[in-house]
Short mmCIF file of C-alpha atoms and ligand atoms in Angstrom, two decimals:
data_model
loop_
_atom_site.label_atom_id
_atom_site.label_comp_id
_atom_site.label_asym_id
_atom_site.label_seq_id
_atom_site.Cartn_x
_atom_site.Cartn_y
_atom_site.Cartn_z
CA UNK A 1 -16.32 6.16 -20.97
CA UNK A 2 -15.40 9.18 -23.00
CA UNK A 3 -15.37 10.89 -19.64
CA UNK A 4 -12.18 9.00 -18.83
CA UNK A 5 -10.23 11.21 -21.19
CA UNK A 6 -12.49 14.23 -20.91
CA UNK A 7 -13.12 15.04 -17.28
CA UNK A 8 -9.62 14.78 -15.86
CA UNK A 9 -6.34 16.05 -17.24
CA UNK A 10 -4.37 13.29 -18.91
CA UNK A 11 -0.84 13.12 -20.24
CA UNK A 12 -2.11 12.55 -23.80
CA UNK A 13 -2.43 14.79 -26.80
CA UNK A 14 -2.10 18.53 -27.38
CA UNK A 15 -4.52 20.64 -25.35
CA UNK A 16 -6.31 23.53 -27.04
CA UNK A 17 -4.35 26.11 -25.04
CA UNK A 18 -1.15 24.49 -26.37
CA UNK A 19 -2.08 25.06 -30.02
CA UNK A 20 -0.14 28.35 -30.29
CA UNK A 21 3.00 26.58 -28.98
CA UNK A 22 2.47 23.69 -31.36
CA UNK A 23 1.99 26.07 -34.28
CA UNK A 24 5.14 28.01 -33.46
CA UNK A 25 7.15 24.77 -33.24
CA UNK A 26 5.76 23.73 -36.62
CA UNK A 27 6.84 27.05 -38.08
CA UNK A 28 10.22 27.10 -36.34
CA UNK A 29 11.17 23.66 -37.69
CA UNK A 30 9.48 24.17 -41.10
CA UNK A 31 7.35 21.07 -40.59
CA UNK A 32 4.65 19.98 -42.99
CA UNK A 33 1.93 18.44 -40.82
CA UNK A 34 0.18 15.95 -43.06
CA UNK A 35 -1.87 14.03 -40.52
CA UNK A 36 -3.91 14.84 -37.40
CA UNK A 37 -4.62 11.98 -35.03
CA UNK A 38 -7.05 11.78 -32.15
CA UNK A 39 -8.34 9.03 -29.88
CA UNK A 40 -10.99 9.74 -27.27
CA UNK A 41 -10.99 6.83 -24.86
CA UNK A 42 -12.21 3.34 -25.13
CA UNK A 43 -15.53 1.64 -25.76
CA UNK A 44 -17.77 4.44 -27.03
CA UNK A 45 -21.34 3.60 -27.90
CA UNK A 46 -24.39 5.34 -29.36
CA UNK A 47 -24.97 7.46 -26.27
CA UNK A 48 -21.41 8.80 -26.56
CA UNK A 49 -21.63 9.80 -30.23
CA UNK A 50 -22.55 13.39 -29.46
CA UNK A 51 -19.45 13.81 -27.27
CA UNK A 52 -17.36 12.05 -29.91
CA UNK A 53 -18.65 14.47 -32.57
CA UNK A 54 -17.69 17.40 -30.35
CA UNK A 55 -14.14 15.97 -30.07
CA UNK A 56 -14.01 15.54 -33.85
CA UNK A 57 -14.94 19.18 -34.27
CA UNK A 58 -12.13 20.31 -31.99
CA UNK A 59 -9.68 18.37 -34.16
CA UNK A 60 -11.20 19.77 -37.35
CA UNK A 61 -10.79 23.25 -35.89
CA UNK A 62 -7.07 22.55 -35.56
CA UNK A 63 -6.98 21.08 -39.09
CA UNK A 64 -8.48 24.28 -40.52
CA UNK A 65 -5.46 26.31 -39.36
CA UNK A 66 -3.07 23.72 -40.81
CA UNK A 67 -3.68 23.73 -44.56
CA UNK A 68 -1.05 21.01 -45.14
CA UNK A 69 -3.19 18.36 -43.38
CA UNK A 70 -4.33 15.59 -45.69
CA UNK A 71 -5.22 12.79 -43.29
CA UNK A 72 -7.47 12.81 -40.21
CA UNK A 73 -6.97 9.70 -38.10
CA UNK A 74 -10.06 9.01 -35.99
CA UNK A 75 -8.31 6.55 -33.66
CA UNK A 76 -10.07 3.58 -32.10
CA UNK A 77 -12.42 3.22 -29.17
CA UNK A 78 -15.39 1.69 -30.99
CA UNK A 79 -17.41 -0.04 -28.29
CA UNK A 80 -18.57 -3.63 -28.44
CA UNK A 81 -21.42 -4.99 -26.29
CA UNK A 82 -20.09 -6.54 -23.07
CA UNK A 83 -23.35 -7.57 -21.46
CA UNK A 84 -26.76 -8.55 -22.79
CA UNK A 85 -28.00 -5.02 -21.94
CA UNK A 86 -25.33 -3.23 -24.00
CA UNK A 87 -26.30 -2.02 -27.45
CA UNK A 88 -24.39 -2.39 -30.67
CA UNK A 89 -22.64 0.74 -31.87
CA UNK A 90 -24.73 2.03 -34.78
CA UNK A 91 -22.10 2.33 -37.50
CA UNK A 92 -24.63 3.85 -39.91
CA UNK A 93 -25.18 6.70 -37.45
CA UNK A 94 -21.41 6.99 -36.99
CA UNK A 95 -20.84 7.21 -40.74
CA UNK A 96 -23.62 9.79 -41.15
CA UNK A 97 -21.87 11.82 -38.46
CA UNK A 98 -18.65 11.68 -40.49
CA UNK A 99 -20.49 12.63 -43.64
CA UNK A 100 -22.11 15.59 -41.90
CA UNK A 101 -18.78 16.93 -40.62
CA UNK A 102 -16.33 15.92 -43.33
CA UNK A 103 -18.17 15.70 -46.59
CA UNK A 104 -16.33 17.80 -49.17
CA UNK A 105 -13.33 18.39 -46.88
CA UNK A 106 -11.03 16.32 -49.08
CA UNK A 107 -9.39 14.65 -46.07
CA UNK A 108 -8.38 11.01 -46.18
CA UNK A 109 -9.79 9.30 -43.10
CA UNK A 110 -7.94 6.63 -41.12
CA UNK A 111 -9.38 4.50 -38.31
CA UNK A 112 -7.84 2.11 -35.77
CA UNK A 113 -10.69 -0.18 -34.72
CA UNK A 114 -8.46 -2.95 -33.31
CA UNK A 115 -10.46 -3.81 -30.23
CA UNK A 116 -13.73 -3.70 -32.17
CA UNK A 117 -12.42 -6.32 -34.56
CA UNK A 118 -10.80 -8.76 -32.14
CA UNK A 119 -12.60 -8.36 -28.82
CA UNK A 120 -15.29 -10.99 -29.26
CA UNK A 121 -12.94 -13.31 -31.16
CA UNK A 122 -11.18 -14.38 -27.95
CA UNK A 123 -12.28 -16.15 -24.79
CA UNK A 124 -10.28 -16.82 -21.64
CA UNK A 125 -10.99 -20.23 -20.13
CA UNK A 126 -10.34 -20.63 -16.38
CA UNK A 127 -11.02 -23.39 -13.88
CA UNK A 128 -13.08 -23.03 -10.72
CA UNK A 129 -10.88 -23.42 -7.61
CA UNK A 130 -13.48 -22.98 -4.90
CA UNK A 131 -17.09 -22.08 -4.20
CA UNK A 132 -17.72 -20.62 -0.74
CA UNK A 133 -19.95 -18.15 1.07
CA UNK A 134 -18.31 -15.24 2.91
CA UNK A 135 -20.57 -12.75 4.61
CA UNK A 136 -23.50 -12.22 2.29
CA UNK A 137 -21.60 -13.19 -0.85
CA UNK A 138 -21.19 -16.50 -2.64
CA UNK A 139 -17.68 -16.43 -4.12
CA UNK A 140 -16.64 -18.56 -7.05
CA UNK A 141 -12.86 -18.33 -7.36
CA UNK A 142 -10.96 -19.25 -10.49
CA UNK A 143 -7.33 -20.00 -11.33
CA UNK A 144 -6.60 -16.73 -13.11
CA UNK A 145 -6.96 -13.10 -12.16
CA UNK A 146 -6.92 -9.53 -13.41
CA UNK A 147 -3.29 -9.94 -14.40
CA UNK A 148 -4.44 -12.13 -17.31
CA UNK A 149 -7.05 -9.63 -18.45
CA UNK A 150 -7.04 -6.23 -16.73
CA UNK A 151 -10.01 -4.60 -18.48
CA UNK A 152 -12.78 -5.65 -16.07
CA UNK A 153 -10.87 -4.21 -13.10
CA UNK A 154 -9.14 -1.26 -14.78
CA UNK A 155 -11.97 -0.03 -16.97
CA UNK A 156 -15.10 -1.72 -15.67
CA UNK A 157 -15.43 -3.43 -19.05
CA UNK A 158 -16.57 -6.91 -18.08
CA UNK A 159 -15.42 -10.20 -19.58
CA UNK A 160 -18.60 -12.00 -18.55
CA UNK A 161 -18.12 -15.55 -17.29
CA UNK A 162 -20.15 -18.24 -19.02
CA UNK A 163 -20.28 -21.87 -17.80
CA UNK A 164 -18.62 -24.37 -20.16
CA UNK A 165 -20.69 -27.20 -18.68
CA UNK A 166 -24.47 -27.09 -18.51
CA UNK A 167 -26.22 -29.41 -16.07
CA UNK A 168 -29.87 -30.26 -15.72
CA UNK A 169 -31.83 -28.18 -13.21
CA UNK A 170 -29.24 -25.44 -13.32
CA UNK A 171 -30.90 -22.83 -11.19
CA UNK A 172 -29.25 -19.40 -11.60
CA UNK A 173 -28.06 -17.83 -8.39
CA UNK A 174 -26.08 -14.62 -7.80
CA UNK A 175 -22.35 -15.21 -7.40
CA UNK A 176 -19.23 -13.08 -7.31
CA UNK A 177 -16.48 -14.50 -9.48
CA UNK A 178 -13.02 -13.72 -8.10
CA UNK A 179 -9.52 -14.36 -9.42
CA UNK A 180 -6.42 -15.86 -7.80
CA UNK A 181 -4.44 -12.66 -7.23
CA UNK A 182 -3.82 -11.42 -3.72
CA UNK A 183 -5.80 -8.21 -4.15
CA UNK A 184 -9.40 -7.64 -3.03
CA UNK A 185 -10.16 -5.84 -6.27
CA UNK A 186 -9.42 -9.02 -8.21
CA UNK A 187 -13.00 -9.77 -9.19
CA UNK A 188 -14.28 -10.77 -12.60
CA UNK A 189 -17.98 -10.19 -11.88
CA UNK A 190 -20.12 -9.23 -8.90
CA UNK A 191 -23.61 -10.53 -8.20
CA UNK A 192 -23.92 -12.21 -11.56
CA UNK A 193 -26.65 -14.83 -11.96
CA UNK A 194 -24.96 -18.12 -12.86
CA UNK A 195 -25.77 -21.81 -12.49
CA UNK A 196 -23.68 -22.69 -9.44
CA UNK A 197 -20.46 -24.26 -10.73
CA UNK A 198 -18.56 -27.10 -9.05
CA UNK A 199 -14.84 -27.06 -8.27
CA UNK A 200 -12.97 -28.12 -11.40
CA UNK A 201 -15.62 -26.74 -13.80
CA UNK A 202 -14.42 -24.40 -16.49
CA UNK A 203 -15.76 -20.90 -17.02
CA UNK A 204 -15.29 -19.08 -20.32
CA UNK A 205 -14.74 -15.33 -20.02
CA UNK A 206 -16.09 -13.79 -23.19
CA UNK A 207 -14.86 -10.68 -25.00
CA UNK A 208 -11.28 -11.47 -23.97
CA UNK A 209 -9.84 -11.04 -27.45
CA UNK A 210 -8.54 -7.49 -27.00
CA UNK A 211 -6.07 -6.29 -24.35
CA UNK A 212 -5.69 -9.72 -22.71
CA UNK A 213 -2.27 -11.11 -23.57
CA UNK A 214 -1.06 -7.65 -24.57
CA UNK A 215 -1.74 -6.18 -21.11
CA UNK A 216 -1.06 -9.29 -19.03
CA UNK A 217 1.49 -9.22 -16.21
CA UNK A 218 3.28 -11.56 -13.85
CA UNK A 219 1.56 -10.12 -10.75
CA UNK A 220 2.00 -12.58 -7.84
CA UNK A 221 4.09 -14.64 -10.29
CA UNK A 222 0.84 -15.91 -11.77
CA UNK A 223 1.43 -14.75 -15.31
CA UNK A 224 1.48 -18.17 -16.99
CA UNK A 225 -1.08 -18.76 -19.71
CA UNK A 226 -1.07 -20.12 -23.19
CA UNK A 227 -2.96 -19.06 -26.26
CA UNK A 228 -4.58 -21.26 -28.88
CA UNK A 229 -5.75 -20.18 -32.28
CA UNK A 230 -8.97 -21.96 -33.21
CA UNK A 231 -9.55 -22.19 -36.96
CA UNK A 232 -12.85 -23.39 -38.32
C1 LIG B 301 -4.12 6.48 -30.50
C2 LIG B 301 -4.85 5.21 -30.27
N1 LIG B 301 -5.42 4.58 -31.32
C3 LIG B 301 -6.09 3.40 -31.15
C4 LIG B 301 -6.19 2.82 -29.89
C5 LIG B 301 -6.88 1.51 -29.76
O1 LIG B 301 -8.22 1.60 -29.84
P1 LIG B 301 -9.09 0.29 -29.61
O2 LIG B 301 -9.09 0.05 -28.13
O3 LIG B 301 -10.43 0.61 -30.14
O4 LIG B 301 -8.44 -0.82 -30.36
C6 LIG B 301 -5.62 3.44 -28.79
C7 LIG B 301 -5.75 2.84 -27.48
O5 LIG B 301 -5.38 3.35 -26.46
C8 LIG B 301 -4.94 4.66 -28.98
O6 LIG B 301 -4.37 5.29 -27.93
#
């Protein structure tokens, strides 16, 4: 996922070849740059840590030519597991990486792990509208689409559907779970093994706690939803 920001040009940040311009602006306006801030995409995991360390070193290279810097803000992007196959980000390894690169530097570190904290605290509950076979695919459609939670479609970060009702003899069969927006890309999950739901059943979409309400839209005028805070 780090490739999202790394392999194509994006509108974000200051590119290395722009450093001389940035430095001359700093000098021209007599600025004291106290903080450097970077954020390298969303959902990084253990296999991305090497690339993340390389990005950190680019930022530290910039910090070295700005002696007024006191704070390095490491941004967010900490990945959480989305499927049973995903691994937990090894925070011990992450902190050793910081120690290796920053120990003795004197910088104050800031982090923005918003998604990491809230992602698995929220679920989106939708109702099954229809179950039907088209071509070679068994579609389960629900009464909410990517406009209520864009991450599965935008970033391929699934909010896996889980049945709210368990029945006896629930054989798992592959289904494609689709939303109610008039776009073919509006799919929550493809070929996922699920006990076949009935119309009216509820499905809980897990890991919906980050970027759901905040990124929701009124696409197809289907933007209505309500949020409930569950305290235990
Ligand atoms: C600068 C910056 N910090 C933090 C974040 C959020 O990170 P996370 O998705 O881990 O909450 C973003 C998200 O785009 C960002 O651009």
